XYZ file of C-alpha atoms in Angstrom:
458
model
C 31.974 121.780 133.054
C 32.106 117.597 133.397
C 35.405 116.127 134.800
C 35.570 112.615 133.722
C 38.067 109.387 133.801
C 40.074 109.145 130.727
C 39.376 105.339 130.700
C 36.118 105.112 130.282
C 34.386 108.538 130.361
C 32.728 108.029 133.558
C 31.944 111.397 135.518
C 33.989 111.973 138.473
C 32.773 115.498 139.137
C 31.310 118.640 137.839
C 32.209 122.015 138.309
C 31.815 125.856 137.202
C 34.843 127.211 135.395
C 36.344 131.039 136.437
C 34.839 133.821 134.300
C 36.243 136.949 133.567
C 35.440 138.792 136.833
C 36.855 135.684 138.539
C 40.141 136.069 136.827
C 40.410 139.859 137.354
C 40.096 139.494 141.191
C 42.395 136.805 141.583
C 44.814 138.784 139.509
C 44.107 141.747 141.239
C 44.589 140.157 144.688
C 47.725 138.719 143.480
C 49.317 142.016 142.160
C 48.140 143.829 145.345
C 50.077 141.257 147.534
C 53.534 141.890 145.435
C 53.117 145.474 145.223
C 52.768 145.738 149.076
C 56.949 145.047 149.470
C 56.567 145.517 153.314
C 54.520 142.275 153.721
C 56.080 140.262 151.395
C 55.681 136.372 152.204
C 58.771 135.857 154.496
C 61.291 133.549 152.925
C 61.580 131.382 156.100
C 58.047 131.253 156.072
C 57.621 130.117 152.705
C 60.408 127.355 153.421
C 58.436 126.341 156.373
C 55.086 126.059 154.472
C 56.461 124.172 151.918
C 58.057 121.448 154.079
C 54.680 121.201 155.655
C 52.942 121.192 152.368
C 55.219 118.031 151.362
C 54.299 116.144 154.341
C 50.375 116.663 153.560
C 51.045 115.273 150.030
C 52.985 112.502 151.297
C 50.338 111.503 153.602
C 47.640 111.589 150.841
C 49.788 109.458 148.387
C 46.887 107.205 147.664
C 44.257 109.660 147.188
C 46.339 111.734 144.728
C 47.621 108.604 142.567
C 43.927 107.590 142.251
C 43.017 111.039 141.196
C 46.110 111.202 138.413
C 44.817 107.538 137.406
C 41.309 108.882 136.829
C 41.598 111.930 135.251
C 44.399 111.395 133.627
C 44.735 107.581 132.749
C 48.150 107.198 133.818
C 48.648 103.683 135.429
C 48.246 103.563 139.439
C 51.827 102.120 139.652
C 53.131 105.084 137.611
C 50.917 107.323 139.134
C 52.284 106.577 142.778
C 55.892 107.277 141.405
C 54.556 110.966 140.073
C 53.238 111.802 143.723
C 56.497 110.643 145.643
C 58.486 112.765 142.743
C 56.208 115.724 143.598
C 56.706 115.619 147.139
C 60.652 115.275 146.568
C 59.774 118.421 144.195
C 57.893 120.379 146.751
C 60.769 119.689 149.249
C 63.748 120.585 146.703
C 61.883 124.084 146.468
C 61.562 124.639 150.390
C 65.668 124.440 150.211
C 66.112 126.521 147.120
C 65.872 129.780 149.035
C 69.428 128.872 150.441
C 70.689 129.092 146.520
C 69.407 132.274 145.497
C 72.354 134.602 146.191
C 73.874 137.349 144.370
C 77.249 138.135 144.142
C 80.133 140.586 144.793
C 80.790 143.158 141.958
C 84.717 144.046 142.045
C 85.329 148.163 142.479
C 88.180 149.833 142.338
C 89.454 148.620 139.195
C 89.565 152.178 137.406
C 89.872 155.547 139.636
C 86.051 156.398 138.851
C 85.259 153.247 140.666
C 87.240 153.649 143.817
C 86.015 153.866 147.282
C 82.766 151.786 146.313
C 81.487 148.619 147.287
C 78.812 146.529 144.865
C 77.001 143.624 145.060
C 74.203 141.882 143.449
C 70.746 140.177 145.205
C 67.880 138.418 143.771
C 64.477 139.153 144.258
C 61.264 138.028 143.090
C 60.335 138.958 139.581
C 56.553 139.630 140.218
C 53.001 137.451 139.309
C 53.654 134.542 138.043
C 50.879 132.989 135.415
C 51.504 129.143 135.030
C 49.554 127.279 132.272
C 50.046 123.449 132.609
C 48.978 120.257 130.484
C 47.273 117.196 131.298
C 49.920 114.735 131.222
C 51.438 115.026 134.520
C 48.506 116.438 136.561
C 50.261 116.851 139.715
C 54.353 117.055 138.808
C 53.568 119.468 136.267
C 51.670 121.736 138.715
C 54.554 121.273 141.220
C 57.256 122.302 138.868
C 55.449 125.414 137.945
C 53.585 126.383 141.025
C 55.855 125.733 143.683
C 59.195 127.457 142.499
C 57.130 130.737 142.136
C 56.038 130.357 145.861
C 59.850 129.637 146.742
C 61.004 132.321 144.901
C 58.577 134.861 146.573
C 56.335 135.121 143.801
C 52.437 135.219 143.674
C 51.353 132.577 141.507
C 47.965 131.970 139.321
C 48.335 128.197 138.036
C 45.734 127.437 135.210
C 45.698 123.357 134.749
C 44.515 121.610 131.795
C 40.594 121.810 131.824
C 40.706 117.990 131.338
C 42.800 117.283 134.391
C 42.075 120.263 137.064
C 41.396 117.946 140.213
C 45.249 117.386 141.168
C 45.940 121.038 140.850
C 42.600 122.335 142.755
C 43.773 119.734 145.590
C 47.578 120.690 145.666
C 46.319 124.594 145.860
C 43.809 123.715 148.794
C 46.741 121.801 150.357
C 49.118 124.988 150.343
C 46.740 126.946 151.850
C 46.016 124.260 154.850
C 50.037 124.432 154.976
C 49.833 128.168 155.525
C 50.549 129.898 152.169
C 48.545 132.808 151.914
C 45.855 132.581 149.536
C 46.937 135.779 147.355
C 50.159 133.991 146.951
C 48.753 130.800 145.384
C 45.698 130.880 143.432
C 44.117 128.515 140.442
C 41.882 129.216 137.781
C 39.798 126.728 135.984
C 39.308 127.862 132.404
C 37.650 126.186 129.160
C 37.809 129.478 127.103
C 40.914 129.653 125.537
C 40.284 133.534 125.039
C 40.288 134.074 128.853
C 43.072 132.284 129.269
C 45.115 134.162 126.864
C 44.002 137.249 128.342
C 45.254 135.858 131.742
C 48.556 135.089 130.163
C 49.148 138.679 128.435
C 48.055 140.758 130.946
C 50.764 143.581 131.550
C 50.627 142.879 135.226
C 52.199 139.417 134.739
C 56.040 139.569 135.080
C 56.475 135.957 134.174
C 54.684 133.162 131.964
C 55.442 129.616 132.608
C 53.793 127.645 129.811
C 53.582 123.817 129.086
C 51.740 122.627 126.076
C 51.955 122.701 122.511
C 54.418 124.548 120.605
C 51.591 126.439 118.730
C 50.254 127.744 121.565
C 53.062 128.429 123.562
C 55.043 130.528 120.757
C 51.317 132.103 119.837
C 51.437 133.343 123.221
C 55.000 134.663 123.733
C 54.383 136.681 120.671
C 51.970 138.416 122.511
C 53.355 139.201 125.670
C 53.831 142.723 126.684
C 57.460 144.258 126.599
C 59.462 143.167 129.767
C 57.009 140.028 130.345
C 59.699 137.062 130.839
C 58.482 133.375 130.118
C 59.488 129.604 129.924
C 58.107 127.535 127.554
C 57.894 123.403 127.551
C 56.528 121.811 124.025
C 57.580 118.673 122.854
C 59.588 116.771 120.291
C 59.980 113.205 118.642
C 62.753 111.889 121.123
C 65.419 110.009 119.087
C 67.547 107.256 120.116
C 70.584 105.681 118.601
C 71.492 102.169 118.959
C 75.344 101.618 118.544
C 76.765 98.489 116.860
C 78.708 98.040 120.356
C 75.192 98.151 122.239
C 73.958 95.102 124.442
C 70.840 94.378 123.179
C 69.503 92.736 126.477
C 70.291 95.455 128.343
C 68.517 98.484 126.290
C 65.134 96.587 125.791
C 63.416 97.396 129.280
C 65.023 101.101 129.317
C 63.431 101.678 125.288
C 60.072 100.275 125.983
C 59.945 102.268 129.444
C 60.789 105.108 127.345
C 58.579 104.670 124.296
C 55.420 103.510 125.912
C 55.157 105.282 129.678
C 52.094 106.880 130.251
C 51.057 105.510 126.889
C 53.541 108.003 125.091
C 51.995 111.228 126.161
C 55.462 112.311 127.360
C 57.280 115.412 125.818
C 60.553 113.628 125.780
C 58.817 109.893 124.692
C 61.045 108.103 122.718
C 59.722 107.958 119.302
C 62.385 107.500 116.674
C 64.910 104.446 117.197
C 68.056 104.504 114.785
C 69.582 100.818 114.889
C 73.042 100.055 113.423
C 71.892 97.408 110.565
C 74.154 94.578 112.148
C 71.824 94.561 115.371
C 68.585 95.424 113.537
C 66.963 92.388 112.908
C 67.674 90.983 116.560
C 66.721 94.206 117.940
C 63.304 94.342 116.593
C 62.459 90.579 117.384
C 63.622 91.539 121.180
C 61.762 95.202 121.015
C 58.487 93.748 119.685
C 57.868 90.707 121.824
C 58.287 92.920 125.008
C 56.027 95.520 123.554
C 53.272 92.779 122.603
C 53.578 91.678 126.524
C 52.512 95.179 127.617
C 49.245 94.836 129.614
C 47.077 97.596 128.184
C 43.597 98.773 130.120
C 42.218 100.390 133.382
C 44.908 102.308 134.412
C 43.343 101.674 138.437
C 44.327 97.914 137.993
C 48.072 97.326 139.308
C 49.165 95.179 136.586
C 48.652 97.576 133.916
C 51.429 98.951 131.986
C 49.853 101.511 129.299
C 46.368 103.385 129.689
C 44.511 105.265 127.906
C 44.799 108.230 125.737
C 43.408 111.144 127.140
C 40.872 111.748 124.758
C 38.911 109.525 121.863
C 39.866 111.914 119.256
C 43.526 111.163 120.195
C 42.863 107.656 119.606
C 41.425 108.154 115.807
C 44.343 110.487 115.414
C 47.259 108.194 116.432
C 45.635 105.293 114.471
C 45.441 107.791 111.156
C 49.234 108.328 111.634
C 50.038 104.740 111.684
C 48.133 103.744 109.127
C 49.669 106.811 106.672
C 53.390 105.492 108.016
C 52.255 102.006 106.457
C 50.947 103.608 103.381
C 54.484 105.543 103.348
C 56.233 102.292 103.116
C 56.647 101.123 106.875
C 55.670 97.863 108.250
C 53.749 97.141 111.369
C 55.694 94.695 113.757
C 53.367 94.971 116.763
C 49.993 96.744 117.432
C 48.558 99.070 115.136
C 44.984 99.309 115.754
C 42.884 100.912 118.438
C 41.176 99.009 121.439
C 38.090 100.393 121.637
C 37.300 104.349 121.712
C 39.897 105.296 124.394
C 43.026 102.389 124.270
C 45.325 101.967 121.436
C 47.778 98.877 121.218
C 51.564 99.749 121.969
C 52.625 99.548 118.338
C 56.022 99.420 116.736
C 56.137 100.587 112.942
C 59.420 99.845 110.758
C 61.001 102.440 108.715
C 58.319 104.443 107.579
C 59.238 107.314 105.046
C 61.098 110.432 106.314
C 58.199 112.089 104.977
C 55.615 110.314 106.928
C 53.829 112.369 110.153
C 55.407 109.364 112.413
C 58.975 110.364 111.183
C 58.443 114.101 111.455
C 56.121 114.962 114.262
C 55.404 114.258 117.857
C 53.150 111.376 117.740
C 52.148 111.514 121.552
C 50.986 108.403 121.505
C 52.123 104.274 122.145
C 53.981 104.336 118.800
C 57.684 104.107 118.151
C 59.443 104.056 114.618
C 62.182 102.004 113.865
C 65.234 102.637 111.531
C 68.341 100.975 110.220
C 71.594 102.733 109.674
C 74.880 101.998 108.743
C 76.946 104.703 109.523
C 76.669 106.619 113.146
C 77.380 110.050 111.815
C 74.705 109.668 109.545
C 72.477 108.369 111.780
C 73.286 111.293 114.131
C 72.509 113.813 111.510
C 69.332 112.144 110.761
C 68.294 111.823 114.268
C 68.879 115.679 114.457
C 67.199 116.930 111.329
C 63.610 117.884 112.564
C 63.033 121.692 113.960
C 62.563 120.034 117.584
C 65.523 119.540 120.032
C 64.793 117.896 123.362
C 66.132 114.994 125.092
C 68.001 112.090 123.335
C 69.207 108.408 124.035
C 72.594 106.672 122.738
C 72.972 103.254 123.762
C 76.644 101.829 123.419
C 79.578 99.838 124.887
C 82.195 101.800 123.071
C 82.548 104.918 124.985
C 84.120 106.820 122.112
C 80.937 106.001 119.690
C 78.853 107.054 122.771
C 80.640 110.578 123.615
C 81.401 111.338 119.983
C 77.112 110.617 119.565
C 76.350 112.771 122.273
C 78.408 115.564 121.579
C 77.081 115.521 117.884
C 73.556 115.398 118.524
C 71.025 118.056 118.570
C 69.422 117.815 121.742
C 69.137 120.030 124.840
C 70.094 116.662 126.923
C 71.790 113.175 125.705
C 71.120 110.004 128.002
C 73.856 107.370 127.578
C 72.476 104.181 127.829
C 69.445 105.245 129.669
C 65.942 106.237 128.866
C 65.025 109.405 126.958
C 62.294 110.187 129.624
C 64.840 109.908 132.383
C 64.821 112.993 134.670
C 65.392 114.275 138.247
C 64.029 117.486 139.676
C 67.252 119.132 140.061
C 68.655 118.756 136.869
C 68.099 121.258 133.944
C 65.014 120.424 131.562
C 64.667 122.474 128.094
C 63.814 122.285 124.766
C 65.721 123.938 122.025
C 64.378 125.406 118.690
C 60.811 124.885 118.451
C 60.792 122.706 121.862
C 60.903 125.295 124.117
C 62.386 128.150 125.715
C 64.143 129.033 129.074
C 64.789 126.199 131.578
C 62.916 123.999 133.656
C 64.187 121.946 137.098
C 62.631 123.593 140.583
C 66.153 124.870 141.144
C 66.292 126.765 137.572
C 62.921 127.727 137.357
C 63.103 129.382 140.834
C 66.145 131.260 139.236
C 64.120 132.291 136.228
C 61.752 133.318 138.266
C 63.833 135.999 139.968
C 65.769 139.258 139.049
C 68.991 140.245 139.773
C 69.587 143.892 141.306
C 72.444 145.840 141.513
C 73.469 147.829 144.979
C 76.375 150.261 145.018
C 77.747 151.923 148.106
C 79.840 154.581 148.208
C 82.085 155.074 151.124
């Protein structure tokens, strides 16, 4: 299989994918490691190794950043931020076992519970399989693989076949940091049937999946009894701009939220609802800033918007914009492709509620802007899709901001901030079709452990 640059298709390397025999060998190794309880990877050693891994990754920041930009197309300045986040994520996980504690369960509350002492402990759940996506080829791997290691679970991670190189480097660095091979392995697969077979194997205790809702929910339906999972899909993130908002303050975070990594983010700003009294001024300011975005080679330091991951995605996004215009929308900026791999940052005004751009995740550098006259109605319209992930409200009126935040159908609401804001220790989860379970380093670690009750009779 060929691994190519997202920007121009130039070959980076060629590699052989794993086959069924390789998958079975790696899964057997992980299962055997977990079955040998007397020789589980000690907690203090896991913490030491993760701290060493963080230093190794930090020392190779430029190598990882260039790899992210080449295989994934993320602009190099944003790729460096991704590496820095990955380092912090690993360090956060290295301290995570300090918080994986059980609790005392009261006894003596009834005659039958007299003379007993009860408490819970947390232990690793078992073998974890992590299936990842292309858009954060390093940091997504960190968020799926590293919590498993920190929690004491052997993990097998499958990166996107489009962007496997960061993952393979990270796994090699993990071994160099002292993490035993059986506790941290990678598989590269082109065959979806093999990936499904791995994810749904009865020996797997936990599935971590980042990707399309169609695939994620299908895999969940095929998991054997007892297997737990966390699914992270996408959405069509809404933003509400209240009449009290300060337009000059919100343009930059709004543009970053909509066009970061060419909109290929699960919480990328897509639908912007603006009060009618601010609509014209907002469109002018927002469109002017979007038109200034520099689109091109992600390895160049001044590039702000890189390529879409595959040429077919450029064709798809263009067709969505054309359909939005045919539905009654107007293109304020952009609207056309720039070659086979780039698409102009685009703003579409008031497409029909039935247009794909209004109903589904575009996963490209396109935002749609709608006007409203009544904030409660806008809140209702923003939340009328079968997705619920992160959303934003911009307002100087705190009452309006909190009212909208409490009423929005969203798992997280940012007030006066971009929809893509995230820290590695905060909970990160989709509702409804957007996902299942809770992400974030510490939250993932807890999901990858199980509580055991111990009762001592005196």
